[in-house]
PDB file of C-alpha atoms in Angstrom:
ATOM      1  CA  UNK A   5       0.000   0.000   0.000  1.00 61.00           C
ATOM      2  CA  UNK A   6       1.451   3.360  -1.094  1.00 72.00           C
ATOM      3  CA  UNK A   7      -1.012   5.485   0.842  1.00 78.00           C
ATOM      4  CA  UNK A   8      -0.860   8.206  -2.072  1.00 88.00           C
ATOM      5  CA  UNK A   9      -3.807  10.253  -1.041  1.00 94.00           C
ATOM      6  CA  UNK A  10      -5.039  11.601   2.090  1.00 95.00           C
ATOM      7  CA  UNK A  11      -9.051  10.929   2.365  1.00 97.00           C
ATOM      8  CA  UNK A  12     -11.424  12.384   5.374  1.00 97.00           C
ATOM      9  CA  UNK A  13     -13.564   9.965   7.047  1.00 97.00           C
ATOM     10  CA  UNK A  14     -16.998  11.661   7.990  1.00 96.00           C
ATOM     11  CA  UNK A  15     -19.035  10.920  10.746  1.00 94.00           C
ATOM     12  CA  UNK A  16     -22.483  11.851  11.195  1.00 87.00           C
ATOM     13  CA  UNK A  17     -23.829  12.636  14.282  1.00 85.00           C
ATOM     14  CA  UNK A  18     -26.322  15.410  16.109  1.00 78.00           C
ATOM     15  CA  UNK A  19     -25.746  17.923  18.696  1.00 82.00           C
ATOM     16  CA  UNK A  20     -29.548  18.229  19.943  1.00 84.00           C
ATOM     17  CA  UNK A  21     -32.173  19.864  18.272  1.00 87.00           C
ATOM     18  CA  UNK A  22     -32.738  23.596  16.704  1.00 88.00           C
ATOM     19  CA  UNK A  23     -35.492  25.560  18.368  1.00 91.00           C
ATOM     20  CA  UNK A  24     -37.783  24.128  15.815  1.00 92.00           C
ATOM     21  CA  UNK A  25     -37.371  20.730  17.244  1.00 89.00           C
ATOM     22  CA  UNK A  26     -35.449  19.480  13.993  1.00 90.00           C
ATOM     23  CA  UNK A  27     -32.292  17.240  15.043  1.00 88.00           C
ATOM     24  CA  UNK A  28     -29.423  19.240  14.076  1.00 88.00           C
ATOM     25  CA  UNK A  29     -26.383  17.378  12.180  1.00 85.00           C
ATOM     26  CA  UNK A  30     -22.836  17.595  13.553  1.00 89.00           C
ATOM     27  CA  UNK A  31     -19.962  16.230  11.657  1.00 90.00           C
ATOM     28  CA  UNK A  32     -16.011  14.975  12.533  1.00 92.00           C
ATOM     29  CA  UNK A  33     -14.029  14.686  10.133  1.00 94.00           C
ATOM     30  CA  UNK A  34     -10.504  11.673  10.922  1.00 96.00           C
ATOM     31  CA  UNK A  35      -8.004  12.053   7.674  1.00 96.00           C
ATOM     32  CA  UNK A  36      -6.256   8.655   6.873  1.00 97.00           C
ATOM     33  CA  UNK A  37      -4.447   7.746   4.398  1.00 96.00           C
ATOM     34  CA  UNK A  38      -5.699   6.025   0.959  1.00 96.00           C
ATOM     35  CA  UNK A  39      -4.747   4.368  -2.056  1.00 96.00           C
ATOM     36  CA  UNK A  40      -7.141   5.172  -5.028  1.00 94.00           C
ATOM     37  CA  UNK A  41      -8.025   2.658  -7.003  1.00 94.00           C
ATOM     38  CA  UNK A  42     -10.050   2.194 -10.306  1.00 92.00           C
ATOM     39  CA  UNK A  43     -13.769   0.830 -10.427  1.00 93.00           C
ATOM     40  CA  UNK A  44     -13.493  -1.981 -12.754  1.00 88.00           C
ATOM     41  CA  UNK A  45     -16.258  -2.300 -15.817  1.00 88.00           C
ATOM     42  CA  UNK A  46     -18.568  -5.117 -13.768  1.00 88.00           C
ATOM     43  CA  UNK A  47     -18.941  -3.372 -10.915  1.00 87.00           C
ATOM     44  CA  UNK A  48     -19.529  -0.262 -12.599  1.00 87.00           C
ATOM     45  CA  UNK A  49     -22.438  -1.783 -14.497  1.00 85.00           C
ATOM     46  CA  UNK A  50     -23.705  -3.938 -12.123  1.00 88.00           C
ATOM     47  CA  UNK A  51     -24.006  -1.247  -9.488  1.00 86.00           C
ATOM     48  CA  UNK A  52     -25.588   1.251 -12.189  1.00 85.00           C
ATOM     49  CA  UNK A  53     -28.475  -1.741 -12.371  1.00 87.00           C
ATOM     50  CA  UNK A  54     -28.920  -1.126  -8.913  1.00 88.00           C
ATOM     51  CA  UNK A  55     -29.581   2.690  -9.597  1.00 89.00           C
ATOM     52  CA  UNK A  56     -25.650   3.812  -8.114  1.00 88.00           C
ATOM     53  CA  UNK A  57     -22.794   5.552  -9.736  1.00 90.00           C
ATOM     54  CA  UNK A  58     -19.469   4.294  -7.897  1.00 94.00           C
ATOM     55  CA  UNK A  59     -17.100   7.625  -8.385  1.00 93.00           C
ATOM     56  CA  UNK A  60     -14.014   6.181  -6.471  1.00 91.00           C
ATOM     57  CA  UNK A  61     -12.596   2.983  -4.530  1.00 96.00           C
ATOM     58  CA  UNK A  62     -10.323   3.430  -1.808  1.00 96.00           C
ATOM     59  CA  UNK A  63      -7.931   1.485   0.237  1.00 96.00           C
ATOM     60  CA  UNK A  64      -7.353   2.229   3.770  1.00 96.00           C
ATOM     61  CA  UNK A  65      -6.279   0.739   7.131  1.00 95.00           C
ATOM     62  CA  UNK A  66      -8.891  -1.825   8.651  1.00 94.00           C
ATOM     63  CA  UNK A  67      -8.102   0.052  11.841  1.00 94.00           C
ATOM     64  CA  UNK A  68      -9.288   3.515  10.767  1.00 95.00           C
ATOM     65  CA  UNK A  69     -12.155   2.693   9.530  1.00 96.00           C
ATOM     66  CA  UNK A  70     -15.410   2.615  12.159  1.00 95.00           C
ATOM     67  CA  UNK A  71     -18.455   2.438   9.905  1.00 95.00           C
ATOM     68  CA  UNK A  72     -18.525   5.945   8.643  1.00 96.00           C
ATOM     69  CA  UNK A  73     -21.111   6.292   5.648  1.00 95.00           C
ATOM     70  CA  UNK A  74     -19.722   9.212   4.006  1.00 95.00           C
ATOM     71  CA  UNK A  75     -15.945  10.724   2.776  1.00 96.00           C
ATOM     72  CA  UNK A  76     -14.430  13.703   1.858  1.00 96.00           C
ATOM     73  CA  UNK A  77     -12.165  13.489  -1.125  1.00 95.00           C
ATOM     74  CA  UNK A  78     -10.070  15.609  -1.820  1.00 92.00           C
ATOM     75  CA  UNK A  79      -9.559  16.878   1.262  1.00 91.00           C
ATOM     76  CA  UNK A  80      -9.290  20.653  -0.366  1.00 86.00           C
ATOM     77  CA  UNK A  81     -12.696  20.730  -1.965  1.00 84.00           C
ATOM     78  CA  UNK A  82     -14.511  19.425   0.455  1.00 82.00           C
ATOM     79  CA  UNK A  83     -16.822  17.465  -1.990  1.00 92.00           C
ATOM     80  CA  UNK A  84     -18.418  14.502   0.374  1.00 94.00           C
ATOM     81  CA  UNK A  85     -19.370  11.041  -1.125  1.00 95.00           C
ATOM     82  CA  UNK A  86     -21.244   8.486   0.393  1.00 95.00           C
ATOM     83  CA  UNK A  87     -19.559   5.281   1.356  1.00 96.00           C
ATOM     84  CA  UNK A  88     -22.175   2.544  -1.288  1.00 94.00           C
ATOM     85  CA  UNK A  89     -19.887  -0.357  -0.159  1.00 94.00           C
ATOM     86  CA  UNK A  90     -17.579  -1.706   1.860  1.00 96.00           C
ATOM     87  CA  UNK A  91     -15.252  -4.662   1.004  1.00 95.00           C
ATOM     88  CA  UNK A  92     -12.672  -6.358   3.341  1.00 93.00           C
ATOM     89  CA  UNK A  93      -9.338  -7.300   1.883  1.00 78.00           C
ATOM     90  CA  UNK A  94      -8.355  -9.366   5.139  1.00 82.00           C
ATOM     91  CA  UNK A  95      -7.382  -8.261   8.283  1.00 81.00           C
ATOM     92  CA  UNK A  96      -5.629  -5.469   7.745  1.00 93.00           C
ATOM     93  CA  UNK A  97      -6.998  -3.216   4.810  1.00 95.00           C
ATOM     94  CA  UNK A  98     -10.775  -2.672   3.784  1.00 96.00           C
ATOM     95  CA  UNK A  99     -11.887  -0.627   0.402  1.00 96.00           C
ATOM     96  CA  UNK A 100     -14.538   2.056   0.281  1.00 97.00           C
ATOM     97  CA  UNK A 101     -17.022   2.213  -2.809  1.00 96.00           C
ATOM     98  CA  UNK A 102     -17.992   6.018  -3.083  1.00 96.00           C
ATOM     99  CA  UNK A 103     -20.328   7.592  -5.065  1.00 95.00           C
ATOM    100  CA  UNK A 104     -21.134  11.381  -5.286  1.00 91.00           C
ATOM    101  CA  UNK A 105     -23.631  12.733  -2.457  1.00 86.00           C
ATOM    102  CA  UNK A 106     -27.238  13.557  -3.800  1.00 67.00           C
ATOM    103  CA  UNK A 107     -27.913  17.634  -3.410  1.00 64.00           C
ATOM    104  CA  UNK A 108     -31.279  18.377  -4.949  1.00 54.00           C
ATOM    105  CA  UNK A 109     -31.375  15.012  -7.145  1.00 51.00           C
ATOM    106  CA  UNK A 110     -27.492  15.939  -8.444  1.00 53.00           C
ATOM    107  CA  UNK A 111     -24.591  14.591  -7.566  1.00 53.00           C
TER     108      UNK A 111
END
């Protein structure tokens, strides 16, 4: 692993409630390390069957990773992507399946 790219782990919690009532999001952000890796053709198509547009695969430590359902890649633009799968590669490295995050039916 060459851990050429530094991705944010996001994790989505709440802090209480607005004076509405609504539940009001709070979000930490843990950068780790990542290796970026392609999306081959199956999964591509298979997933778009399923109504999902993988964006990016990553690579990262087993150990970092706690169930977090959304990244931020890169870490500059602060673009988020939800996490559509998760795939471990043994005991010590798991890969994220992103895909863009839905903002008014775009991506």
């Amino acid at each position: 692993m060459l851990n050429r790219d530094i991705i944010e782990l996001v994790d989505v919690g709440t802090t209480g409630t607005n004076e509405l009532g609504d539940p009001v999001a709070a979000r930490t952000f843990l950068q780790v390390f990542a290796d970026k890796l392609a999306i081959n053709e199956r999964e591509f198509y298979q997933s778009n069957a399923q109504g999902l547009s993988p964006e990016f695969k990553f690579k990262i430590r087993y150990v970092e990773y706690s169930g977090q359902r959304q990244i931020r890649y890169p870490v500059t633009t602060g673009k988020l992507y939800d996490v559509i799968r998760t795939y471990s590669k043994g005991d010590e490295f798991i890969e994220l399946t992103c895909m863009g995050v839905l903002v008014n039916g775009n991506a």
